[in-house]
Amino acid sequence: MLGSRPFVARALQVRQLPWPGSRSHQFYSTTASRGLRSRRWQRTALGAALTVGACGYTVYNYDTAYLVAASVYRSSVAANVTCQVAWDYYRNFPELPAEGSVSEDERRAIQDQRSKVHVRAAEKVKRALMKNGGVYIKLGQHISAMQYVLPMEWCQTMQALQDRNTASSLDEIGQVIALDTGKTVDELFSVFDAEPIGVASLAQVHRAVLRETGEEVAVKVQHPMVRTYSDIDIATVSVMFEFIHSVFPDFKFMWLSAEMKGSLPRELDFCNDKINAEQVQWNFAQHADIPLTVPRMIQATERVLIMEYVNGRRCDDLAYLRQHNIDPSQVSREIGRVFAEMTYVQGFLHCDPHPGNLFVRPRAQGSASHGYNFDLVLLDHGLYRQLPSQFRYEYAEMWYALMRGDQAQIKHWSRKLSGTDLYQLFSVILTGHNWSTIETKSLGSTSAAEFNLDALTQQQPDLFQNITEVLASVPPVLLLVLKTNDLLRMVDQRLFADQPPAVQHHAQLRTWLRISHYCLIAIRDARAAEISHRPAAVPLARV
């Protein structure tokens, strides 16, 4: 876990809490340690003041006093919660002792205390993110997907931000529609449901009926102030991360704010949603055997998107699947096929596949060419990445080496992809399994042991520092691929949540077989391109 790495203890000078009967935990009460803590928190207070001051200076680029005041308030919320959480960890977070150095009761008490601090801190941050909304919600959604980087308490707390956000009022939505389309809600629609069917960080969706054609549609409308605050929010997040890095030098998550800065402008222009959705429809047009549906896009402006309305529920709604006799294992398999096709073959990847963006629509058995009794409905097409052919080839070679447990090849392709020599850790992050499983060539076995962050932290005290080093070194496109992998693993876990272990292991085995199949396709295509000397050819370096 986060606090068990030595760098946290060094940065914060964490005290060890005196548990009942403990002989190994003492307060740091010397004059020297008090002076060090005092200097540390002088720096912290100065950093917080600079955070607010820098953000306050930035907002003077805006035109109105209201925007200045609101922006300063949002910046102060971020700075305040950063200091609160840092202080909570400083005062109350005990270091995890070495195995065998304390009794089991003491160890459980320490772990319980650590978990409580994690939960308390995550809840404070979640409330602050929800209070500010917009970009801050996106930050929380990123955190929720970092299951192999951050404590599980943080990831589970932030998962509520995936599709449970604050809705804009109907009047605000109407104003955005009128400004962007030049027509009022009543002029465009004969029916417009006041209650949104979905609320996300940047927008919300309403069911409506087009006045001209009578067609039932879904209308995606951007929250009115998201675009206004986006620049200052990104600046605040960047300053906040720099401040944390100044206090904790091994905190190297500035890539997260950089990624948001690069992705957000695209997501805020709904014309990109329309273009991306139409590209995906074209890519899968020849795959009649895959039950994928992408809603037809009708009209798009920067802040309003009108599309075909598609019935359905979240793919992880197991009660809904049972009600319609839909097999969760088939849903899992087809989601895996869709994203493997995107990753290894097409190179055009949807990078936000959380359950709120993956719906299932029941179909009568035999009524569709794919033969399934459901369709997968892929929603929210704002965040895509084009995967270069060279990247796809190297990524496929890496996975193929992992499946074979070929350590020489794993080390080679890990270095090519991640830019570091930490190939074992990179393999663990990529697969979600322990290195022992990979090196014994057991990745495709039903007995493969899954990655355990707590256990690995005890074996490698500098684990967190190494993880941040890997993530700070990899190219931006790989960061989004890793995030996509984590989200897909979360979807799979939920789909098989009520299944016995044997069924879960069998599903995992099918996943490895599918990955192997698509890796071989990507490698074959890359080599064929090289042989035929096409421009798309990539060098096939081997070790």
Coordinates of C-alpha atoms in Angstrom, one line a residue:
M1 CA 0.0 0.0 0.0
L2 CA 1.0 3.6 -0.4
G3 CA 2.3 4.3 3.0
S4 CA 4.3 1.1 3.4
R5 CA 7.0 2.4 1.1
P6 CA 10.0 3.9 2.7
F7 CA 9.8 7.2 0.7
V8 CA 6.5 8.0 2.4
A9 CA 8.1 7.6 5.9
R10 CA 11.1 9.7 4.8
A11 CA 9.0 12.5 3.3
L12 CA 6.5 12.7 6.1
Q13 CA 8.6 11.5 9.0
V14 CA 5.7 9.3 9.9
R15 CA 5.5 8.2 13.5
Q16 CA 4.9 4.7 14.5
L17 CA 1.7 4.4 16.6
P18 CA 2.0 2.8 20.0
W19 CA -0.3 -0.2 19.8
P20 CA -1.3 -2.0 23.0
G21 CA 1.5 -4.3 24.2
S22 CA 3.8 -3.3 21.3
R23 CA 7.5 -3.2 22.0
S24 CA 8.5 -1.9 18.6
H25 CA 6.5 1.2 18.0
Q26 CA 7.5 4.6 19.6
F27 CA 6.6 8.2 19.1
Y28 CA 9.2 10.4 17.4
S29 CA 9.5 13.0 20.2
T30 CA 13.0 14.4 20.0
T31 CA 13.7 18.1 19.4
A32 CA 15.3 17.3 16.1
S33 CA 12.3 15.5 14.7
R34 CA 10.0 18.3 15.9
G35 CA 12.1 20.8 14.2
L36 CA 12.1 18.8 11.0
R37 CA 8.3 18.4 11.1
S38 CA 8.0 22.1 11.7
R39 CA 10.2 23.0 8.7
R40 CA 8.3 20.4 6.6
W41 CA 4.9 22.0 7.4
Q42 CA 6.2 25.5 6.9
R43 CA 7.0 24.3 3.4
T44 CA 3.6 22.7 3.1
A45 CA 1.8 25.9 4.2
L46 CA 3.9 27.9 1.8
G47 CA 3.2 25.5 -1.0
A48 CA -0.5 25.6 -0.3
A49 CA -0.4 29.4 -0.3
L50 CA 1.5 29.4 -3.6
T51 CA -1.0 27.0 -5.1
V52 CA -3.9 29.3 -4.4
G53 CA -1.9 32.4 -5.4
A54 CA -0.7 30.9 -8.7
C55 CA -4.2 29.8 -9.5
G56 CA -5.6 33.2 -8.4
Y57 CA -3.1 34.9 -10.7
T58 CA -4.1 32.7 -13.6
V59 CA -7.9 33.4 -13.3
Y60 CA -7.3 37.1 -14.0
N61 CA -7.3 36.2 -17.6
Y62 CA -11.1 35.8 -17.3
D63 CA -13.4 38.7 -18.0
T64 CA -15.8 38.9 -15.1
A65 CA -15.5 39.2 -11.4
Y66 CA -17.8 36.2 -11.0
L67 CA -15.6 33.9 -12.9
V68 CA -12.5 35.2 -11.0
A69 CA -14.3 34.5 -7.6
A70 CA -15.6 31.1 -8.7
S71 CA -12.2 30.0 -10.0
V72 CA -10.4 31.1 -6.9
Y73 CA -13.0 29.2 -4.8
R74 CA -12.5 26.0 -6.9
S75 CA -8.7 26.3 -6.6
S76 CA -9.0 26.8 -2.8
V77 CA -11.1 23.7 -2.5
A78 CA -8.4 21.7 -4.3
A79 CA -5.6 23.2 -2.2
N80 CA -7.5 22.7 1.1
V81 CA -8.2 19.0 0.6
T82 CA -4.6 18.4 -0.5
C83 CA -3.4 19.8 2.8
Q84 CA -6.0 18.0 4.9
V85 CA -5.2 14.6 3.3
A86 CA -1.4 15.2 3.7
W87 CA -1.9 16.1 7.4
D88 CA -4.1 13.1 8.0
Y89 CA -1.4 10.8 6.6
Y90 CA 1.3 12.6 8.5
R91 CA -0.5 12.4 11.9
N92 CA -2.3 9.0 11.7
F93 CA -0.8 6.7 9.1
P94 CA 1.5 4.0 10.7
E95 CA 4.3 2.3 8.9
L96 CA 3.8 -1.3 8.1
P97 CA 6.3 -3.3 10.2
A98 CA 8.4 -6.1 8.7
E99 CA 6.9 -9.6 8.7
G100 CA 7.4 -11.3 12.1
S101 CA 8.5 -8.1 13.9
V102 CA 5.2 -7.8 15.7
S103 CA 2.4 -10.1 16.8
E104 CA -0.5 -10.9 14.4
D105 CA -2.9 -8.9 16.5
E106 CA -0.7 -5.9 16.4
R107 CA -0.2 -6.3 12.6
R108 CA -4.0 -6.5 12.0
A109 CA -4.5 -3.4 14.2
I110 CA -2.0 -1.5 12.1
Q111 CA -3.5 -2.7 8.8
D112 CA -6.9 -1.7 10.0
Q113 CA -5.6 1.8 11.0
R114 CA -4.0 2.2 7.6
S115 CA -7.2 1.2 5.8
K116 CA -9.2 3.7 7.8
V117 CA -6.9 6.5 6.9
H118 CA -7.0 5.5 3.2
V119 CA -10.8 5.5 3.3
R120 CA -11.1 8.8 5.2
A121 CA -8.6 10.5 2.8
A122 CA -10.3 9.1 -0.3
E123 CA -13.8 10.2 0.9
K124 CA -12.5 13.7 1.6
V125 CA -11.0 13.9 -1.9
K126 CA -14.1 12.5 -3.5
R127 CA -16.3 15.1 -1.9
A128 CA -14.0 17.9 -3.1
L129 CA -13.9 16.5 -6.6
M130 CA -17.7 16.3 -6.6
K131 CA -18.0 19.8 -5.3
N132 CA -15.9 21.2 -8.1
G133 CA -17.2 18.8 -10.8
G134 CA -16.0 18.8 -14.4
V135 CA -12.3 18.2 -14.8
Y136 CA -12.0 17.1 -11.2
I137 CA -14.5 14.3 -11.7
K138 CA -12.4 13.1 -14.6
L139 CA -9.4 13.0 -12.3
G140 CA -11.3 10.9 -9.9
Q141 CA -12.3 8.5 -12.7
H142 CA -8.6 8.1 -13.6
I143 CA -7.8 7.3 -10.0
S144 CA -10.6 4.7 -9.9
A145 CA -8.9 2.8 -12.8
M146 CA -5.4 2.7 -11.2
Q147 CA -6.0 -0.6 -9.3
Y148 CA -2.4 -1.7 -9.6
V149 CA -0.9 1.7 -8.5
L150 CA -3.0 3.0 -5.6
P151 CA -4.6 1.4 -2.6
M152 CA -7.8 -0.4 -3.2
E153 CA -9.7 1.9 -0.8
W154 CA -8.9 4.8 -3.1
C155 CA -10.0 3.0 -6.3
Q156 CA -13.2 1.7 -4.8
T157 CA -14.2 5.1 -3.3
M158 CA -13.6 6.8 -6.7
Q159 CA -15.6 4.3 -8.7
A160 CA -18.7 6.1 -7.6
L161 CA -17.6 8.9 -9.9
Q162 CA -17.8 6.8 -13.0
D163 CA -21.5 7.5 -13.6
R164 CA -22.9 9.1 -10.4
N165 CA -22.4 12.8 -11.0
T166 CA -24.4 16.0 -10.3
A167 CA -26.9 16.9 -13.0
S168 CA -27.3 20.4 -14.6
S169 CA -30.7 21.9 -14.4
L170 CA -33.2 21.7 -17.2
D171 CA -33.0 25.5 -17.8
E172 CA -29.2 25.3 -18.0
I173 CA -29.4 22.4 -20.5
G174 CA -32.0 24.4 -22.6
Q175 CA -29.6 27.4 -22.7
V176 CA -26.7 25.3 -24.0
I177 CA -29.0 23.7 -26.7
A178 CA -30.3 27.1 -27.8
L179 CA -26.8 28.7 -28.0
D180 CA -25.2 25.8 -29.9
T181 CA -28.0 24.8 -32.3
G182 CA -29.8 28.2 -32.7
K183 CA -33.1 26.5 -31.8
T184 CA -35.0 26.0 -28.5
V185 CA -35.7 22.7 -27.0
D186 CA -39.4 23.0 -28.0
E187 CA -38.4 23.8 -31.6
L188 CA -36.2 20.8 -31.9
F189 CA -38.1 18.2 -29.9
S190 CA -41.7 17.2 -29.4
V191 CA -40.7 15.3 -26.3
F192 CA -37.7 16.1 -24.1
D193 CA -37.5 14.2 -20.8
A194 CA -36.7 16.4 -17.8
E195 CA -34.9 13.6 -16.0
P196 CA -31.5 12.7 -17.6
I197 CA -30.9 9.0 -18.3
G198 CA -27.2 9.4 -17.5
V199 CA -25.0 12.0 -15.9
A200 CA -21.2 12.1 -16.5
S201 CA -18.4 14.4 -15.6
L202 CA -18.6 16.5 -18.7
A203 CA -22.2 16.0 -19.9
Q204 CA -25.6 14.5 -19.4
V205 CA -27.9 12.6 -21.7
H206 CA -31.7 13.1 -22.1
R207 CA -34.2 11.0 -24.0
A208 CA -36.2 13.0 -26.6
V209 CA -38.2 12.8 -29.8
L210 CA -37.3 14.8 -32.8
R211 CA -40.1 17.2 -33.9
E212 CA -39.4 16.9 -37.6
T213 CA -39.2 13.1 -37.9
G214 CA -40.7 11.7 -34.8
E215 CA -37.6 9.6 -34.2
E216 CA -36.7 8.7 -30.6
V217 CA -33.2 10.1 -29.8
A218 CA -30.7 10.5 -27.1
V219 CA -29.4 14.1 -26.6
K220 CA -26.0 14.5 -25.0
V221 CA -25.5 18.1 -23.6
Q222 CA -22.3 19.5 -22.1
H223 CA -22.6 20.9 -18.6
P224 CA -22.7 24.7 -19.1
M225 CA -19.6 25.7 -17.1
V226 CA -17.3 22.8 -17.9
R227 CA -15.6 24.6 -20.9
T228 CA -15.4 27.9 -19.0
Y229 CA -13.5 26.4 -16.1
S230 CA -11.5 23.7 -18.0
D231 CA -8.3 25.7 -18.4
I232 CA -8.1 26.9 -14.8
D233 CA -9.0 23.5 -13.5
I234 CA -6.3 21.8 -15.5
A235 CA -3.8 24.5 -14.3
T236 CA -4.9 23.9 -10.7
V237 CA -4.5 20.2 -11.0
S238 CA -1.0 20.7 -12.5
V239 CA 0.0 23.1 -9.7
M240 CA -1.4 20.7 -7.1
F241 CA 0.6 17.8 -8.5
E242 CA 3.8 19.9 -8.6
F243 CA 3.2 20.9 -5.0
I244 CA 2.8 17.3 -3.9
H245 CA 5.9 16.3 -5.9
S246 CA 7.9 19.1 -4.0
V247 CA 6.9 17.6 -0.7
F248 CA 7.1 13.9 -1.8
P249 CA 9.9 13.8 -4.4
D250 CA 9.0 10.3 -5.5
F251 CA 5.4 11.3 -6.4
K252 CA 5.7 11.3 -10.2
F253 CA 2.2 11.5 -11.4
M254 CA 2.5 14.7 -13.4
W255 CA 1.9 12.6 -16.5
L256 CA -1.8 12.3 -15.3
S257 CA -2.3 16.1 -15.5
A258 CA -0.5 16.2 -18.8
E259 CA -2.7 13.5 -20.2
M260 CA -5.8 15.3 -19.1
K261 CA -4.5 18.5 -20.6
G262 CA -4.1 16.7 -23.9
S263 CA -7.3 14.7 -23.9
L264 CA -9.8 17.2 -22.5
P265 CA -10.0 19.6 -25.4
R266 CA -11.0 16.7 -27.7
E267 CA -13.6 15.4 -25.3
L268 CA -15.1 18.9 -24.9
D269 CA -15.8 19.0 -28.7
F270 CA -18.7 16.7 -29.4
C271 CA -18.0 16.9 -33.1
N272 CA -15.2 14.5 -32.3
D273 CA -17.7 12.0 -30.7
K274 CA -19.5 11.9 -34.0
I275 CA -16.4 11.4 -36.1
N276 CA -15.1 8.7 -33.8
A277 CA -18.4 6.8 -33.6
E278 CA -18.7 6.8 -37.4
Q279 CA -15.1 5.5 -37.7
V280 CA -15.9 2.6 -35.3
Q281 CA -19.0 1.8 -37.2
W282 CA -16.9 1.6 -40.4
N283 CA -14.2 -0.5 -38.7
F284 CA -16.6 -3.1 -37.6
A285 CA -18.9 -3.1 -40.6
Q286 CA -17.3 -6.3 -41.9
H287 CA -17.6 -8.1 -38.6
A288 CA -21.1 -9.4 -38.7
D289 CA -20.2 -12.1 -36.1
I290 CA -19.4 -9.5 -33.4
P291 CA -22.6 -8.2 -31.7
L292 CA -21.4 -4.6 -31.5
T293 CA -23.8 -1.6 -31.9
V294 CA -22.8 2.0 -32.1
P295 CA -25.7 4.5 -31.9
R296 CA -26.1 6.4 -35.2
M297 CA -25.0 10.0 -34.9
I298 CA -27.6 12.5 -36.3
Q299 CA -26.3 16.0 -35.5
A300 CA -23.3 17.4 -33.5
T301 CA -22.1 20.7 -32.3
E302 CA -19.3 21.4 -29.9
R303 CA -21.6 21.0 -26.9
V304 CA -24.7 19.1 -28.2
L305 CA -24.8 15.7 -29.7
I306 CA -28.1 14.1 -31.0
M307 CA -27.9 10.4 -31.7
E308 CA -30.1 7.3 -32.1
Y309 CA -31.7 6.2 -28.9
V310 CA -30.7 2.6 -27.9
N311 CA -32.4 0.7 -25.1
G312 CA -30.3 -1.3 -22.7
R313 CA -28.6 -1.4 -19.4
R314 CA -25.1 -1.4 -18.0
C315 CA -23.2 -4.6 -18.9
D316 CA -22.5 -5.3 -15.2
D317 CA -26.2 -5.3 -14.3
L318 CA -26.3 -9.0 -13.5
A319 CA -30.0 -9.0 -12.5
Y320 CA -30.9 -7.5 -15.9
L321 CA -28.8 -10.1 -17.7
R322 CA -30.5 -12.9 -15.9
Q323 CA -34.0 -11.4 -16.5
H324 CA -33.3 -11.6 -20.3
N325 CA -31.4 -14.9 -20.2
I326 CA -28.2 -13.3 -21.3
D327 CA -25.0 -15.2 -20.4
P328 CA -22.5 -13.0 -18.6
S329 CA -19.6 -15.1 -20.0
Q330 CA -20.7 -14.4 -23.5
V331 CA -20.9 -10.7 -22.8
S332 CA -17.4 -10.9 -21.3
R333 CA -16.1 -12.8 -24.3
E334 CA -17.5 -10.4 -26.9
I335 CA -16.3 -7.3 -25.0
G336 CA -12.9 -8.8 -25.1
R337 CA -13.1 -9.5 -28.8
V338 CA -14.2 -5.9 -29.6
F339 CA -11.3 -4.4 -27.7
A340 CA -8.7 -6.9 -28.9
E341 CA -9.8 -6.1 -32.5
M342 CA -9.4 -2.4 -31.7
T343 CA -6.0 -2.8 -30.0
Y344 CA -4.1 -5.3 -32.2
V345 CA -5.8 -5.0 -35.6
Q346 CA -7.5 -1.7 -36.2
G347 CA -5.4 0.5 -34.0
F348 CA -8.3 2.8 -33.1
L349 CA -9.0 2.3 -29.4
H350 CA -11.9 3.4 -27.2
C351 CA -10.0 4.4 -24.0
D352 CA -12.9 4.7 -21.5
P353 CA -14.7 1.3 -21.4
H354 CA -16.1 1.6 -17.9
P355 CA -19.5 -0.2 -17.3
G356 CA -21.4 3.1 -17.8
N357 CA -20.1 3.2 -21.4
L358 CA -20.8 -0.5 -22.2
F359 CA -24.5 -1.3 -22.4
V360 CA -26.3 -4.6 -23.3
R361 CA -29.4 -4.6 -25.4
P362 CA -31.6 -7.8 -25.5
R363 CA -32.3 -9.3 -28.9
A364 CA -34.6 -12.2 -29.8
Q365 CA -32.4 -15.4 -30.4
G366 CA -31.6 -15.7 -34.1
S367 CA -32.9 -12.2 -35.0
A368 CA -29.4 -10.9 -35.7
S369 CA -26.7 -12.2 -38.0
H370 CA -24.2 -12.6 -35.1
G371 CA -26.5 -15.3 -33.5
Y372 CA -26.4 -13.9 -29.9
N373 CA -29.5 -12.8 -28.0
F374 CA -27.9 -9.5 -27.1
D375 CA -26.1 -6.5 -28.6
L376 CA -23.2 -4.7 -27.0
V377 CA -23.8 -1.0 -27.2
L378 CA -20.7 1.2 -27.1
L379 CA -21.3 4.7 -25.8
D380 CA -19.3 7.9 -25.2
H381 CA -16.9 8.2 -28.1
G382 CA -14.9 11.3 -26.9
L383 CA -11.7 9.5 -25.8
Y384 CA -10.0 7.5 -28.5
R385 CA -6.3 7.0 -29.4
Q386 CA -4.8 6.0 -32.7
L387 CA -2.3 3.2 -32.0
P388 CA 0.7 3.3 -34.5
S389 CA 1.5 0.1 -36.3
Q390 CA 5.0 0.0 -34.7
F391 CA 3.4 0.3 -31.2
R392 CA 0.9 -2.5 -32.0
Y393 CA 3.6 -4.8 -33.2
E394 CA 5.8 -4.2 -30.1
Y395 CA 2.8 -4.5 -27.8
A396 CA 1.8 -7.8 -29.4
E397 CA 5.3 -9.2 -29.2
M398 CA 5.4 -8.2 -25.5
W399 CA 2.1 -10.0 -24.8
Y400 CA 3.2 -13.1 -26.8
A401 CA 6.4 -13.3 -24.8
L402 CA 4.4 -13.0 -21.5
M403 CA 2.1 -15.9 -22.6
R404 CA 5.2 -18.0 -23.3
G405 CA 7.1 -16.9 -20.2
D406 CA 10.1 -16.1 -22.4
Q407 CA 12.1 -13.9 -20.0
A408 CA 14.7 -12.8 -22.6
Q409 CA 11.9 -11.6 -24.9
I410 CA 9.9 -10.1 -22.1
K411 CA 13.0 -8.0 -21.0
H412 CA 13.6 -6.9 -24.6
W413 CA 10.1 -5.8 -25.5
S414 CA 9.5 -4.3 -22.0
R415 CA 12.5 -2.1 -22.6
K416 CA 11.2 -1.1 -26.0
L417 CA 7.7 -0.2 -24.7
S418 CA 8.4 1.2 -21.2
G419 CA 11.8 2.8 -21.6
T420 CA 12.9 1.2 -18.3
D421 CA 14.7 -1.9 -17.1
L422 CA 12.0 -2.7 -14.6
Y423 CA 10.6 -5.5 -16.8
Q424 CA 9.2 -7.6 -14.0
L425 CA 7.2 -4.8 -12.6
F426 CA 6.0 -3.7 -16.0
S427 CA 4.9 -7.3 -16.7
V428 CA 2.9 -7.3 -13.4
I429 CA 1.2 -4.0 -14.3
L430 CA 0.4 -5.2 -17.8
T431 CA -1.1 -8.6 -16.9
G432 CA -2.4 -8.1 -13.4
H433 CA -0.6 -11.2 -12.2
N434 CA 2.4 -11.9 -10.0
W435 CA 5.8 -12.3 -11.6
S436 CA 6.1 -15.8 -10.3
T437 CA 3.1 -16.7 -12.4
I438 CA 4.7 -15.3 -15.5
E439 CA 8.2 -16.7 -15.1
T440 CA 6.8 -20.2 -14.4
K441 CA 4.9 -20.0 -17.7
S442 CA 1.6 -20.3 -15.8
L443 CA -0.2 -17.2 -17.1
G444 CA -2.5 -19.3 -19.2
S445 CA -3.2 -21.8 -16.4
T446 CA -6.4 -21.8 -14.4
S447 CA -4.2 -21.9 -11.2
A448 CA -2.5 -18.6 -12.0
A449 CA -2.2 -16.4 -8.9
E450 CA -3.5 -12.8 -9.4
F451 CA -1.5 -9.8 -8.4
N452 CA -1.7 -8.9 -4.7
L453 CA -0.5 -5.3 -4.1
D454 CA -0.1 -5.8 -0.3
A455 CA 2.0 -8.9 -0.6
L456 CA 4.2 -7.4 -3.3
T457 CA 4.7 -4.3 -1.2
Q458 CA 6.1 -6.4 1.7
Q459 CA 8.5 -8.1 -0.7
Q460 CA 9.5 -4.8 -2.4
P461 CA 9.5 -1.8 0.0
D462 CA 10.3 0.5 -2.9
L463 CA 7.4 -0.8 -5.0
F464 CA 5.5 2.5 -5.2
Q465 CA 8.6 4.4 -6.2
N466 CA 9.2 1.9 -9.0
I467 CA 5.7 2.0 -10.2
T468 CA 5.7 5.7 -10.5
E469 CA 9.1 5.5 -12.4
V470 CA 7.6 3.0 -14.9
L471 CA 4.5 5.1 -15.5
A472 CA 6.5 8.3 -15.8
S473 CA 8.7 6.7 -18.5
V474 CA 6.1 5.0 -20.8
P475 CA 4.8 6.9 -23.8
P476 CA 1.4 8.6 -23.4
V477 CA -0.4 6.2 -25.7
L478 CA 0.7 3.2 -23.5
L479 CA -0.7 4.9 -20.4
L480 CA -4.2 5.0 -22.0
V481 CA -3.8 1.4 -23.1
L482 CA -2.9 0.4 -19.5
K483 CA -5.9 2.3 -18.2
T484 CA -8.2 0.6 -20.8
N485 CA -6.8 -2.8 -19.7
D486 CA -7.6 -2.0 -16.0
L487 CA -11.1 -0.9 -16.8
L488 CA -11.8 -4.1 -18.9
R489 CA -10.5 -6.2 -16.0
M490 CA -12.9 -4.4 -13.7
V491 CA -15.7 -5.1 -16.1
D492 CA -14.8 -8.8 -16.1
Q493 CA -14.6 -9.0 -12.3
R494 CA -18.1 -7.6 -12.1
L495 CA -19.5 -9.9 -14.7
F496 CA -18.2 -13.0 -12.9
A497 CA -18.8 -11.6 -9.4
D498 CA -21.4 -14.3 -8.5
Q499 CA -19.8 -17.2 -10.3
P500 CA -17.8 -20.0 -8.6
P501 CA -14.0 -19.9 -8.9
A502 CA -13.9 -22.7 -11.5
V503 CA -16.0 -20.6 -13.9
Q504 CA -13.9 -17.5 -13.2
H505 CA -10.7 -19.4 -14.0
H506 CA -12.2 -20.9 -17.1
A507 CA -13.2 -17.4 -18.3
Q508 CA -9.6 -16.1 -17.6
L509 CA -8.2 -19.0 -19.6
R510 CA -10.3 -18.0 -22.6
T511 CA -9.1 -14.4 -22.2
W512 CA -5.4 -15.5 -22.5
L513 CA -6.3 -17.7 -25.5
R514 CA -8.0 -14.7 -27.2
I515 CA -5.0 -12.4 -26.5
S516 CA -2.6 -15.0 -28.0
H517 CA -4.8 -15.3 -31.1
Y518 CA -4.8 -11.5 -31.7
C519 CA -1.1 -11.1 -30.9
L520 CA -0.3 -13.7 -33.6
I521 CA -2.5 -11.8 -36.0
A522 CA -0.8 -8.5 -35.3
I523 CA 2.7 -10.1 -35.5
R524 CA 1.7 -11.8 -38.8
D525 CA 0.4 -8.6 -40.3
A526 CA 3.5 -6.6 -39.3
R527 CA 5.9 -9.2 -40.8
A528 CA 3.8 -9.4 -44.0
A529 CA 4.0 -5.6 -44.3
E530 CA 7.8 -5.8 -43.9
I531 CA 8.1 -8.5 -46.5
S532 CA 6.0 -6.7 -49.1
H533 CA 7.9 -3.4 -48.3
R534 CA 4.7 -1.5 -47.8
P535 CA 5.1 1.9 -46.1
A536 CA 3.3 0.6 -43.0
A537 CA 6.1 -2.0 -42.5
V538 CA 7.9 -1.9 -39.2
P539 CA 11.4 -3.3 -38.3
L540 CA 11.2 -6.7 -36.7
A541 CA 14.1 -6.6 -34.2
R542 CA 14.7 -9.8 -32.3
V543 CA 17.1 -10.6 -29.5

